[in-house]
Amino acid sequence: MPTIRRLLVVLPPADLAGRRVVHSHHPILTAYQAASAEAAGAEVRVLDCALDGVEPALVATLAREFDAVAIHPFEYRRELPIDTTLAVIGALRGQRVAVLNVGLGAQEEGKLFDAGAEVVVHGDSERPLGDWVRGTLAPGDGVRLGGGLGTARGRRESDLSSLPFPAWHLFSPGRYRPSPHRWRRLPTFPVLGARSCPYACDFCPQSIFHSSGTFSPRTAASIAAEVEHLVSRHGARDIEFYDPTWGVQREVALELCDRLSRQSPRVTWSCLVRADLVDDTLLAAMSRAGCHGILVGVESGSEAMLRATGKKVDHAQVRATFALARRHGIDTIASFIVGLPGETPSSAQATLRLACELDATYAQFHLARDHFGRERWLSRGHTEEGWDVGGYSISGRAYVPAGMDRPALARAHRACYAGFYLRPGYIFRRVSALRDPIELRRLGAGLRMLAGAVS
Ligand code: SF4
């Protein structure tokens, strides 16, 4: 297998026409791959087709000056149909192609090889990509060469802490649009302190982009070192932790808080938590370490619907977490899903009531997407063909619960956003809290998002 001197790392387009979509999340897994390829000796360029509005045929033209192409179809919080990856591979006929971090079944793996892929890696792909660049890649542990049989188990990186930090110097990080409720200062950069999640809520797409499907933590020292690197090399002032669930390992979380609180200059940061994993002690440490916001997955105003997802968190725990966060001066983002199995207009109203009762600083309402075709979901509703790909919310095939239709769901979704954000008391509090120009900028970005959600 020849070595690779020049490698193009490609994030596929959002659709076959190459529509431009600016995502709210920085493509951190692709940045990890690019760093590994560089460390293996390749000259690397990154092409984010969605960000640049590049369609598959143009990828082939741009790839001509490279020895090989690595495609990353399932980036963190960027759920895309596999068709766009297949179209890119098809257009690249004659080029060496590796498809990374794939978490698909046998049928889809076969399609990738039929389209022309040389390598398919299931799961964590940094080290296999480095081996491919060096010309030493061998099949095994999630790595398929030239046509595989059946579904490979996702490869799990056993030592995330020793991977090179994401290669943000190969990107234009300022071109992404992180959600304004997730940053306090700019520039903001993402950090993944752990991959995947040990829980198994049945609506959650985490296993799509962390295809090993296995919780993989890093050490507190490694995470703190990456934060220091982002500050010194890229001028980061704020960190958005992308861990699907921050603080799964309590001792690591407390040690990280201690390390971050001793860094200079200090960053501000936000993270995603489960209501049952944070308490007074941990929130106090997080606040001291610069945490300005937590996103809490509340999911539904219906306790029965929440229970049915397998999330294993109840409303009492959620209420306690929001009260504690307020006491520690940490902003809260309540995250809900509209359209889960069993949803009705009245349960959607219960969701809105809970969002308001929690007095969250912000709320977000995702439309349910059927990622996995589970029996529980299909027996209580149906999936509609066609993908909805947007920059801010979870994309995928629309799921429509029995008794509702797409227009009714859209109305319920808009009503949640409007009902939460257009309360006079809420508007008064937000406007009174404006202190400096950066707050105005965040407010402007938030209003643009809101206009998109309620229009
Ligand atoms: S706890 Fe959060 S990240 Fe983990 S599976 Fe559930 S929703 Fe997904």
Tab-separated table of C-alpha atoms and ligand atoms in Angstrom:
chain	number	residue	atom	x	y	z
A	1	MET	CA	0.000	0.000	0.000
A	2	PRO	CA	1.659	3.295	-1.081
A	3	THR	CA	2.174	6.157	1.375
A	4	ILE	CA	0.125	9.335	1.066
A	5	ARG	CA	1.925	12.670	0.769
A	6	ARG	CA	-1.039	14.974	0.114
A	7	LEU	CA	-4.411	14.201	1.698
A	8	LEU	CA	-7.727	16.000	1.272
A	9	VAL	CA	-10.058	15.533	4.242
A	10	VAL	CA	-13.674	16.033	3.151
A	11	LEU	CA	-16.856	16.757	5.065
A	12	PRO	CA	-19.628	15.817	2.622
A	13	PRO	CA	-22.226	18.279	1.321
A	14	ALA	CA	-25.565	18.732	3.057
A	15	ASP	CA	-27.392	17.605	-0.089
A	16	LEU	CA	-26.653	16.531	-3.640
A	17	ALA	CA	-26.972	20.091	-4.953
A	18	GLY	CA	-24.249	21.282	-2.597
A	19	ARG	CA	-26.495	23.628	-0.598
A	20	ARG	CA	-24.558	25.879	1.763
A	21	VAL	CA	-25.267	25.123	5.428
A	22	VAL	CA	-23.327	26.806	8.215
A	23	HIS	CA	-23.389	24.444	11.165
A	24	SER	CA	-23.431	25.569	14.764
A	25	HIS	CA	-20.909	22.938	15.805
A	26	HIS	CA	-17.266	22.998	14.817
A	27	PRO	CA	-16.325	19.708	13.075
A	28	ILE	CA	-14.193	18.424	15.920
A	29	LEU	CA	-13.919	14.784	14.864
A	30	THR	CA	-12.687	15.836	11.419
A	31	ALA	CA	-10.163	18.116	13.130
A	32	TYR	CA	-8.946	15.085	15.104
A	33	GLN	CA	-8.570	13.057	11.862
A	34	ALA	CA	-6.691	15.894	10.164
A	35	ALA	CA	-4.300	16.132	13.123
A	36	SER	CA	-3.583	12.393	12.964
A	37	ALA	CA	-2.880	12.509	9.231
A	38	GLU	CA	-0.525	15.452	9.748
A	39	ALA	CA	1.245	13.665	12.576
A	40	ALA	CA	1.719	10.694	10.204
A	41	GLY	CA	3.525	12.969	7.749
A	42	ALA	CA	0.871	14.016	5.214
A	43	GLU	CA	0.271	17.519	3.973
A	44	VAL	CA	-3.407	17.943	4.791
A	45	ARG	CA	-6.138	20.237	3.503
A	46	VAL	CA	-9.742	20.212	4.734
A	47	LEU	CA	-12.805	20.805	2.570
A	48	ASP	CA	-16.096	21.397	4.387
A	49	CYS	CA	-18.539	21.035	1.504
A	50	ALA	CA	-21.591	22.158	3.511
A	51	LEU	CA	-19.850	25.288	4.767
A	52	ASP	CA	-18.555	26.212	1.308
A	53	GLY	CA	-21.577	25.053	-0.676
A	54	VAL	CA	-19.577	22.526	-2.735
A	55	GLU	CA	-21.398	19.825	-4.689
A	56	PRO	CA	-19.967	16.311	-5.260
A	57	ALA	CA	-18.634	16.883	-8.811
A	58	LEU	CA	-16.642	19.910	-7.660
A	59	VAL	CA	-15.047	17.833	-4.871
A	60	ALA	CA	-13.612	15.578	-7.590
A	61	THR	CA	-12.113	18.583	-9.392
A	62	LEU	CA	-10.612	20.004	-6.195
A	63	ALA	CA	-9.233	16.578	-5.210
A	64	ARG	CA	-7.155	16.127	-8.362
A	65	GLU	CA	-3.993	17.556	-6.834
A	66	PHE	CA	-4.155	15.165	-3.845
A	67	ASP	CA	-2.934	11.575	-3.530
A	68	ALA	CA	-6.000	10.491	-1.583
A	69	VAL	CA	-9.250	11.630	0.028
A	70	ALA	CA	-10.564	10.843	3.525
A	71	ILE	CA	-14.310	11.393	3.946
A	72	HIS	CA	-15.936	11.898	7.300
A	73	PRO	CA	-19.679	11.334	6.814
A	74	PHE	CA	-20.868	11.577	10.434
A	75	GLU	CA	-19.385	14.597	12.121
A	76	TYR	CA	-20.334	15.581	15.655
A	77	ARG	CA	-23.922	16.956	15.657
A	78	ARG	CA	-24.045	16.903	11.888
A	79	GLU	CA	-26.465	14.161	10.969
A	80	LEU	CA	-26.410	13.766	7.174
A	81	PRO	CA	-27.904	11.258	4.743
A	82	ILE	CA	-25.313	8.749	3.492
A	83	ASP	CA	-26.308	9.580	-0.123
A	84	THR	CA	-24.104	12.667	-0.134
A	85	THR	CA	-21.065	10.610	0.880
A	86	LEU	CA	-21.859	8.007	-1.781
A	87	ALA	CA	-22.183	10.761	-4.388
A	88	VAL	CA	-18.786	12.214	-3.439
A	89	ILE	CA	-17.117	8.780	-3.616
A	90	GLY	CA	-18.785	8.147	-6.966
A	91	ALA	CA	-17.471	11.447	-8.327
A	92	LEU	CA	-13.967	10.595	-7.101
A	93	ARG	CA	-13.620	7.487	-9.305
A	94	GLY	CA	-9.924	6.696	-9.756
A	95	GLN	CA	-8.946	8.369	-6.456
A	96	ARG	CA	-7.947	6.502	-3.311
A	97	VAL	CA	-10.744	7.031	-0.775
A	98	ALA	CA	-11.091	6.176	2.912
A	99	VAL	CA	-14.411	6.620	4.720
A	100	LEU	CA	-13.919	7.273	8.426
A	101	ASN	CA	-15.899	6.899	11.630
A	102	VAL	CA	-18.665	4.960	9.938
A	103	GLY	CA	-21.316	3.378	12.107
A	104	LEU	CA	-23.444	1.669	9.529
A	105	GLY	CA	-24.827	-1.764	8.902
A	106	ALA	CA	-23.567	-4.249	6.341
A	107	GLN	CA	-25.759	-2.934	3.544
A	108	GLU	CA	-24.390	0.594	3.798
A	109	GLU	CA	-20.817	-0.641	4.125
A	110	GLY	CA	-21.300	-2.569	0.887
A	111	LYS	CA	-22.594	0.599	-0.789
A	112	LEU	CA	-19.471	2.511	0.246
A	113	PHE	CA	-17.214	-0.144	-1.298
A	114	ASP	CA	-19.405	-0.424	-4.404
A	115	ALA	CA	-19.131	3.339	-4.851
A	116	GLY	CA	-15.328	3.039	-4.879
A	117	ALA	CA	-14.004	3.314	-1.295
A	118	GLU	CA	-10.656	1.621	-0.649
A	119	VAL	CA	-10.964	1.705	3.139
A	120	VAL	CA	-13.911	1.875	5.547
A	121	VAL	CA	-13.235	2.407	9.237
A	122	HIS	CA	-15.989	1.789	11.770
A	123	GLY	CA	-15.580	3.765	14.964
A	124	ASP	CA	-12.623	5.848	16.144
A	125	SER	CA	-10.490	6.361	13.058
A	126	GLU	CA	-7.472	8.496	13.996
A	127	ARG	CA	-4.886	5.720	14.249
A	128	PRO	CA	-6.121	3.760	11.183
A	129	LEU	CA	-5.967	7.007	9.174
A	130	GLY	CA	-2.384	7.569	10.335
A	131	ASP	CA	-1.528	4.011	9.250
A	132	TRP	CA	-3.179	4.568	5.857
A	133	VAL	CA	-1.053	7.695	5.348
A	134	ARG	CA	2.093	5.704	6.235
A	135	GLY	CA	1.071	2.833	3.958
A	136	THR	CA	0.885	0.340	6.815
A	137	LEU	CA	-2.885	-0.045	7.304
A	138	ALA	CA	-4.052	-3.614	7.825
A	139	PRO	CA	-7.625	-4.943	8.166
A	140	GLY	CA	-9.013	-5.726	11.620
A	141	ASP	CA	-10.614	-4.005	14.624
A	142	GLY	CA	-13.183	-1.970	12.713
A	143	VAL	CA	-10.965	-1.516	9.637
A	144	ARG	CA	-12.215	-2.910	6.299
A	145	LEU	CA	-10.142	-2.869	3.136
A	146	GLY	CA	-11.473	-3.311	-0.396
A	147	GLY	CA	-14.833	-4.809	0.486
A	148	GLY	CA	-15.991	-6.184	3.808
A	149	LEU	CA	-18.449	-8.785	4.919
A	150	GLY	CA	-21.102	-8.001	7.480
A	151	THR	CA	-20.923	-5.250	10.058
A	152	ALA	CA	-17.662	-4.594	11.804
A	153	ARG	CA	-17.723	-3.757	15.480
A	154	GLY	CA	-16.917	-0.083	15.981
A	155	ARG	CA	-13.254	0.498	16.738
A	156	ARG	CA	-12.769	2.085	20.165
A	157	GLU	CA	-9.736	4.255	20.813
A	158	SER	CA	-8.393	3.052	24.128
A	159	ASP	CA	-6.208	6.089	24.797
A	160	LEU	CA	-7.944	9.276	23.636
A	161	SER	CA	-5.614	11.326	25.832
A	162	SER	CA	-2.613	10.469	23.647
A	163	LEU	CA	-4.170	11.587	20.340
A	164	PRO	CA	-2.848	14.835	18.818
A	165	PHE	CA	-5.149	17.777	19.602
A	166	PRO	CA	-7.631	18.715	16.845
A	167	ALA	CA	-5.869	20.560	13.995
A	168	TRP	CA	-7.844	23.795	14.045
A	169	HIS	CA	-5.068	25.560	12.132
A	170	LEU	CA	-6.366	23.742	9.040
A	171	PHE	CA	-9.863	25.246	9.457
A	172	SER	CA	-11.369	28.708	9.658
A	173	PRO	CA	-12.996	28.210	13.063
A	174	GLY	CA	-14.564	31.671	13.037
A	175	ARG	CA	-16.762	30.693	10.069
A	176	TYR	CA	-18.901	28.346	12.186
A	177	ARG	CA	-21.831	29.760	14.141
A	178	PRO	CA	-21.918	28.329	17.649
A	179	SER	CA	-25.279	28.808	19.347
A	180	PRO	CA	-25.241	32.140	21.174
A	181	HIS	CA	-26.477	30.611	24.420
A	182	ARG	CA	-23.419	28.336	24.503
A	183	TRP	CA	-20.700	31.021	24.485
A	184	ARG	CA	-20.010	33.993	26.725
A	185	ARG	CA	-16.930	35.386	24.967
A	186	LEU	CA	-15.266	34.939	21.591
A	187	PRO	CA	-13.453	33.145	20.168
A	188	THR	CA	-14.990	29.972	21.433
A	189	PHE	CA	-13.600	26.514	20.651
A	190	PRO	CA	-14.958	23.034	21.289
A	191	VAL	CA	-13.320	20.362	23.427
A	192	LEU	CA	-14.363	16.705	23.655
A	193	GLY	CA	-13.509	15.505	27.136
A	194	ALA	CA	-15.115	12.140	26.415
A	195	ARG	CA	-16.670	10.347	23.469
A	196	SER	CA	-20.026	8.611	23.416
A	197	CYS	CA	-22.230	8.148	26.461
A	198	PRO	CA	-22.877	5.259	28.839
A	199	TYR	CA	-26.645	5.901	28.745
A	200	ALA	CA	-28.991	4.751	26.006
A	201	CYS	CA	-31.904	7.173	25.586
A	202	ASP	CA	-33.805	5.930	22.566
A	203	PHE	CA	-34.045	9.292	20.733
A	204	CYS	CA	-30.378	10.223	21.010
A	205	PRO	CA	-28.177	10.356	17.894
A	206	GLN	CA	-24.880	10.228	19.824
A	207	SER	CA	-24.122	6.737	18.561
A	208	ILE	CA	-24.255	8.027	14.971
A	209	PHE	CA	-21.196	10.220	15.239
A	210	HIS	CA	-19.419	8.286	17.994
A	211	SER	CA	-19.856	5.056	16.183
A	212	SER	CA	-17.821	2.899	18.528
A	213	GLY	CA	-20.879	3.402	20.750
A	214	THR	CA	-18.737	2.994	23.837
A	215	PHE	CA	-18.110	5.627	26.459
A	216	SER	CA	-14.450	6.715	26.192
A	217	PRO	CA	-13.157	9.233	28.712
A	218	ARG	CA	-9.969	11.314	28.753
A	219	THR	CA	-7.889	12.311	31.733
A	220	ALA	CA	-8.427	15.695	33.376
A	221	ALA	CA	-4.763	16.549	32.711
A	222	SER	CA	-5.170	15.924	28.968
A	223	ILE	CA	-8.367	17.992	28.748
A	224	ALA	CA	-6.822	20.890	30.692
A	225	ALA	CA	-3.728	20.750	28.460
A	226	GLU	CA	-5.927	21.032	25.366
A	227	VAL	CA	-7.669	24.077	26.852
A	228	GLU	CA	-4.256	25.671	27.499
A	229	HIS	CA	-3.231	24.867	23.925
A	230	LEU	CA	-6.405	26.486	22.553
A	231	VAL	CA	-5.758	29.610	24.598
A	232	SER	CA	-2.081	29.959	23.670
A	233	ARG	CA	-2.276	28.868	20.015
A	234	HIS	CA	-5.720	30.094	18.969
A	235	GLY	CA	-6.595	32.786	21.515
A	236	ALA	CA	-9.601	30.866	22.853
A	237	ARG	CA	-11.552	32.709	25.558
A	238	ASP	CA	-14.478	30.363	25.852
A	239	ILE	CA	-14.811	26.584	25.596
A	240	GLU	CA	-17.867	24.638	24.558
A	241	PHE	CA	-17.492	21.105	25.883
A	242	TYR	CA	-19.002	18.731	23.325
A	243	ASP	CA	-19.006	15.724	25.691
A	244	PRO	CA	-22.428	14.125	25.165
A	245	THR	CA	-22.742	14.044	28.951
A	246	TRP	CA	-20.209	16.053	30.908
A	247	GLY	CA	-19.248	14.802	34.351
A	248	VAL	CA	-19.954	11.086	33.926
A	249	GLN	CA	-16.768	10.448	35.901
A	250	ARG	CA	-17.206	12.682	38.907
A	251	GLU	CA	-13.579	12.557	40.088
A	252	VAL	CA	-12.328	13.546	36.628
A	253	ALA	CA	-14.862	16.399	36.534
A	254	LEU	CA	-13.780	17.722	39.938
A	255	GLU	CA	-10.086	17.469	39.026
A	256	LEU	CA	-10.729	19.258	35.728
A	257	CYS	CA	-12.550	22.075	37.558
A	258	ASP	CA	-9.596	22.391	39.901
A	259	ARG	CA	-7.117	22.555	36.989
A	260	LEU	CA	-9.217	25.057	35.004
A	261	SER	CA	-9.632	27.335	38.016
A	262	ARG	CA	-5.822	27.519	38.357
A	263	GLN	CA	-5.119	28.334	34.684
A	264	SER	CA	-4.159	31.812	33.591
A	265	PRO	CA	-5.713	33.340	31.621
A	266	ARG	CA	-8.882	31.573	32.553
A	267	VAL	CA	-11.538	30.570	30.069
A	268	THR	CA	-15.279	30.584	30.506
A	269	TRP	CA	-17.077	27.437	29.433
A	270	SER	CA	-20.316	25.533	29.058
A	271	CYS	CA	-21.263	21.868	28.903
A	272	LEU	CA	-24.108	19.358	28.596
A	273	VAL	CA	-25.189	17.578	31.759
A	274	ARG	CA	-27.680	15.028	33.008
A	275	ALA	CA	-29.804	16.300	35.871
A	276	ASP	CA	-28.924	13.269	37.989
A	277	LEU	CA	-25.151	13.691	37.649
A	278	VAL	CA	-24.683	17.190	39.046
A	279	ASP	CA	-25.172	18.302	42.626
A	280	ASP	CA	-24.363	21.236	44.875
A	281	THR	CA	-20.666	20.314	45.265
A	282	LEU	CA	-20.007	19.754	41.588
A	283	LEU	CA	-21.932	22.851	40.445
A	284	ALA	CA	-20.021	24.963	42.968
A	285	ALA	CA	-16.714	23.650	41.581
A	286	MET	CA	-17.891	24.236	38.007
A	287	SER	CA	-18.878	27.810	38.781
A	288	ARG	CA	-15.487	28.515	40.424
A	289	ALA	CA	-13.769	27.059	37.340
A	290	GLY	CA	-15.519	29.447	34.924
A	291	CYS	CA	-18.589	27.456	33.885
A	292	HIS	CA	-21.208	29.969	32.730
A	293	GLY	CA	-23.815	27.616	31.332
A	294	ILE	CA	-25.160	24.080	31.439
A	295	LEU	CA	-27.447	22.496	28.905
A	296	VAL	CA	-29.772	20.026	30.575
A	297	GLY	CA	-31.675	17.454	28.520
A	298	VAL	CA	-35.184	17.700	29.978
A	299	GLU	CA	-36.746	16.253	26.813
A	300	SER	CA	-40.466	16.330	27.618
A	301	GLY	CA	-43.039	17.963	29.853
A	302	SER	CA	-44.737	14.585	30.064
A	303	GLU	CA	-43.158	12.459	32.757
A	304	ALA	CA	-44.586	9.297	31.115
A	305	MET	CA	-43.067	10.139	27.724
A	306	LEU	CA	-39.740	10.965	29.352
A	307	ARG	CA	-39.763	7.628	31.194
A	308	ALA	CA	-40.523	5.749	27.975
A	309	THR	CA	-37.346	7.049	26.302
A	310	GLY	CA	-35.215	5.197	28.843
A	311	LYS	CA	-33.524	8.405	29.975
A	312	LYS	CA	-33.939	7.480	33.648
A	313	VAL	CA	-34.190	11.069	34.867
A	314	ASP	CA	-37.347	12.512	36.406
A	315	HIS	CA	-38.812	15.993	36.681
A	316	ALA	CA	-37.998	16.282	40.379
A	317	GLN	CA	-34.283	15.851	39.579
A	318	VAL	CA	-34.597	18.337	36.742
A	319	ARG	CA	-36.268	20.959	38.980
A	320	ALA	CA	-33.582	20.508	41.637
A	321	THR	CA	-30.773	20.941	39.088
A	322	PHE	CA	-32.205	24.162	37.679
A	323	ALA	CA	-32.636	25.606	41.165
A	324	LEU	CA	-29.069	24.669	42.136
A	325	ALA	CA	-27.577	26.083	38.939
A	326	ARG	CA	-29.384	29.379	39.554
A	327	ARG	CA	-27.980	29.470	43.082
A	328	HIS	CA	-24.451	29.095	41.692
A	329	GLY	CA	-24.932	31.779	39.040
A	330	ILE	CA	-24.795	29.316	36.146
A	331	ASP	CA	-27.072	29.932	33.153
A	332	THR	CA	-29.349	27.068	32.185
A	333	ILE	CA	-30.439	25.831	28.772
A	334	ALA	CA	-33.412	23.504	28.947
A	335	SER	CA	-33.406	21.177	25.954
A	336	PHE	CA	-36.649	19.534	24.822
A	337	ILE	CA	-37.868	17.339	21.984
A	338	VAL	CA	-41.227	17.932	20.353
A	339	GLY	CA	-42.837	14.946	18.625
A	340	LEU	CA	-41.606	11.957	20.631
A	341	PRO	CA	-43.778	8.819	20.461
A	342	GLY	CA	-47.028	9.578	22.283
A	343	GLU	CA	-46.827	13.352	21.705
A	344	THR	CA	-50.109	15.217	21.438
A	345	PRO	CA	-50.843	18.939	21.261
A	346	SER	CA	-51.584	18.847	24.976
A	347	SER	CA	-48.318	17.106	25.949
A	348	ALA	CA	-46.439	19.659	23.821
A	349	GLN	CA	-48.165	22.367	25.896
A	350	ALA	CA	-46.986	20.572	29.030
A	351	THR	CA	-43.445	20.806	27.642
A	352	LEU	CA	-43.823	24.546	27.211
A	353	ARG	CA	-45.263	24.880	30.724
A	354	LEU	CA	-42.322	22.983	32.207
A	355	ALA	CA	-39.792	25.106	30.283
A	356	CYS	CA	-41.398	28.254	31.718
A	357	GLU	CA	-41.746	26.788	35.223
A	358	LEU	CA	-38.064	25.822	35.313
A	359	ASP	CA	-37.278	29.472	34.631
A	360	ALA	CA	-34.437	28.351	32.377
A	361	THR	CA	-32.209	31.096	31.026
A	362	TYR	CA	-32.779	29.663	27.547
A	363	ALA	CA	-34.770	26.806	26.075
A	364	GLN	CA	-34.358	24.832	22.872
A	365	PHE	CA	-36.939	22.612	21.266
A	366	HIS	CA	-35.810	20.003	18.736
A	367	LEU	CA	-38.197	18.166	16.476
A	368	ALA	CA	-37.982	14.402	16.997
A	369	ARG	CA	-35.994	12.537	14.338
A	370	ASP	CA	-36.185	8.832	13.750
A	371	HIS	CA	-32.534	7.808	13.504
A	372	PHE	CA	-32.864	4.124	14.184
A	373	GLY	CA	-36.308	2.888	13.074
A	374	ARG	CA	-37.036	1.360	16.490
A	375	GLU	CA	-40.126	-0.748	17.017
A	376	ARG	CA	-41.383	1.493	19.856
A	377	TRP	CA	-41.255	4.493	17.563
A	378	LEU	CA	-42.719	2.884	14.443
A	379	SER	CA	-45.597	1.321	16.371
A	380	ARG	CA	-46.566	4.761	17.702
A	381	GLY	CA	-46.065	6.876	14.594
A	382	HIS	CA	-44.282	6.945	11.273
A	383	THR	CA	-41.192	8.304	9.589
A	384	GLU	CA	-41.464	10.568	6.567
A	385	GLU	CA	-38.992	10.243	3.723
A	386	GLY	CA	-36.649	13.079	2.915
A	387	TRP	CA	-34.074	14.702	5.106
A	388	ASP	CA	-34.272	17.987	6.856
A	389	VAL	CA	-30.723	19.314	7.226
A	390	GLY	CA	-30.239	22.551	9.102
A	391	GLY	CA	-27.356	24.238	10.831
A	392	TYR	CA	-28.772	24.538	14.335
A	393	SER	CA	-31.125	21.704	15.115
A	394	ILE	CA	-30.907	17.926	14.932
A	395	SER	CA	-31.399	16.818	11.350
A	396	GLY	CA	-32.679	13.552	9.955
A	397	ARG	CA	-35.912	11.971	8.788
A	398	ALA	CA	-39.005	13.544	10.305
A	399	TYR	CA	-40.846	11.410	12.839
A	400	VAL	CA	-44.583	12.001	13.129
A	401	PRO	CA	-46.323	10.557	16.204
A	402	ALA	CA	-49.712	8.914	15.702
A	403	GLY	CA	-52.550	11.414	15.943
A	404	MET	CA	-50.463	14.336	14.706
A	405	ASP	CA	-49.277	15.387	11.267
A	406	ARG	CA	-46.386	17.527	10.041
A	407	PRO	CA	-48.331	20.838	10.153
A	408	ALA	CA	-49.599	20.087	13.687
A	409	LEU	CA	-46.071	19.268	14.807
A	410	ALA	CA	-44.721	22.442	13.235
A	411	ARG	CA	-47.413	24.463	15.037
A	412	ALA	CA	-46.596	22.841	18.371
A	413	HIS	CA	-42.884	23.477	17.804
A	414	ARG	CA	-43.413	27.141	16.948
A	415	ALA	CA	-45.760	27.531	19.908
A	416	CYS	CA	-43.062	26.265	22.285
A	417	TYR	CA	-40.483	28.750	21.012
A	418	ALA	CA	-42.915	31.653	20.920
A	419	GLY	CA	-44.461	30.752	24.274
A	420	PHE	CA	-41.082	30.625	25.984
A	421	TYR	CA	-39.217	33.546	24.432
A	422	LEU	CA	-42.026	36.039	23.853
A	423	ARG	CA	-43.130	36.251	27.484
A	424	PRO	CA	-43.023	39.941	28.512
A	425	GLY	CA	-41.340	39.134	31.847
A	426	TYR	CA	-38.693	37.046	30.106
A	427	ILE	CA	-37.975	39.769	27.536
A	428	PHE	CA	-37.708	42.348	30.327
A	429	ARG	CA	-35.214	40.181	32.256
A	430	ARG	CA	-33.071	39.515	29.199
A	431	VAL	CA	-32.957	43.142	28.151
A	432	SER	CA	-32.187	44.279	31.726
A	433	ALA	CA	-29.278	41.818	31.840
A	434	LEU	CA	-27.557	43.434	28.834
A	435	ARG	CA	-24.248	44.778	30.070
A	436	ASP	CA	-21.816	45.049	27.171
A	437	PRO	CA	-21.555	44.905	23.342
A	438	ILE	CA	-20.876	41.168	23.341
A	439	GLU	CA	-24.225	40.621	25.101
A	440	LEU	CA	-25.899	42.628	22.353
A	441	ARG	CA	-24.189	40.457	19.772
A	442	ARG	CA	-25.407	37.299	21.474
A	443	LEU	CA	-28.904	38.745	21.697
A	444	GLY	CA	-28.854	39.590	17.976
A	445	ALA	CA	-27.748	36.042	17.088
A	446	GLY	CA	-30.406	34.606	19.418
A	447	LEU	CA	-33.130	36.740	17.846
A	448	ARG	CA	-32.122	35.551	14.382
A	449	MET	CA	-32.394	31.933	15.569
A	450	LEU	CA	-35.757	32.648	17.170
A	451	ALA	CA	-37.064	34.292	13.994
A	452	GLY	CA	-36.071	31.151	12.081
A	453	ALA	CA	-37.797	28.902	14.620
A	454	VAL	CA	-41.141	30.727	14.748
A	455	SER	CA	-41.440	31.700	11.060
B	1	SF4	S1	-27.733	10.840	28.516
B	1	SF4	FE1	-27.779	12.412	26.920
B	1	SF4	S2	-26.061	11.961	25.576
B	1	SF4	FE2	-26.444	10.120	26.785
B	1	SF4	S3	-27.812	8.855	25.533
B	1	SF4	FE3	-29.096	10.094	26.875
B	1	SF4	S4	-29.587	11.973	25.689
B	1	SF4	FE4	-27.843	10.936	24.689
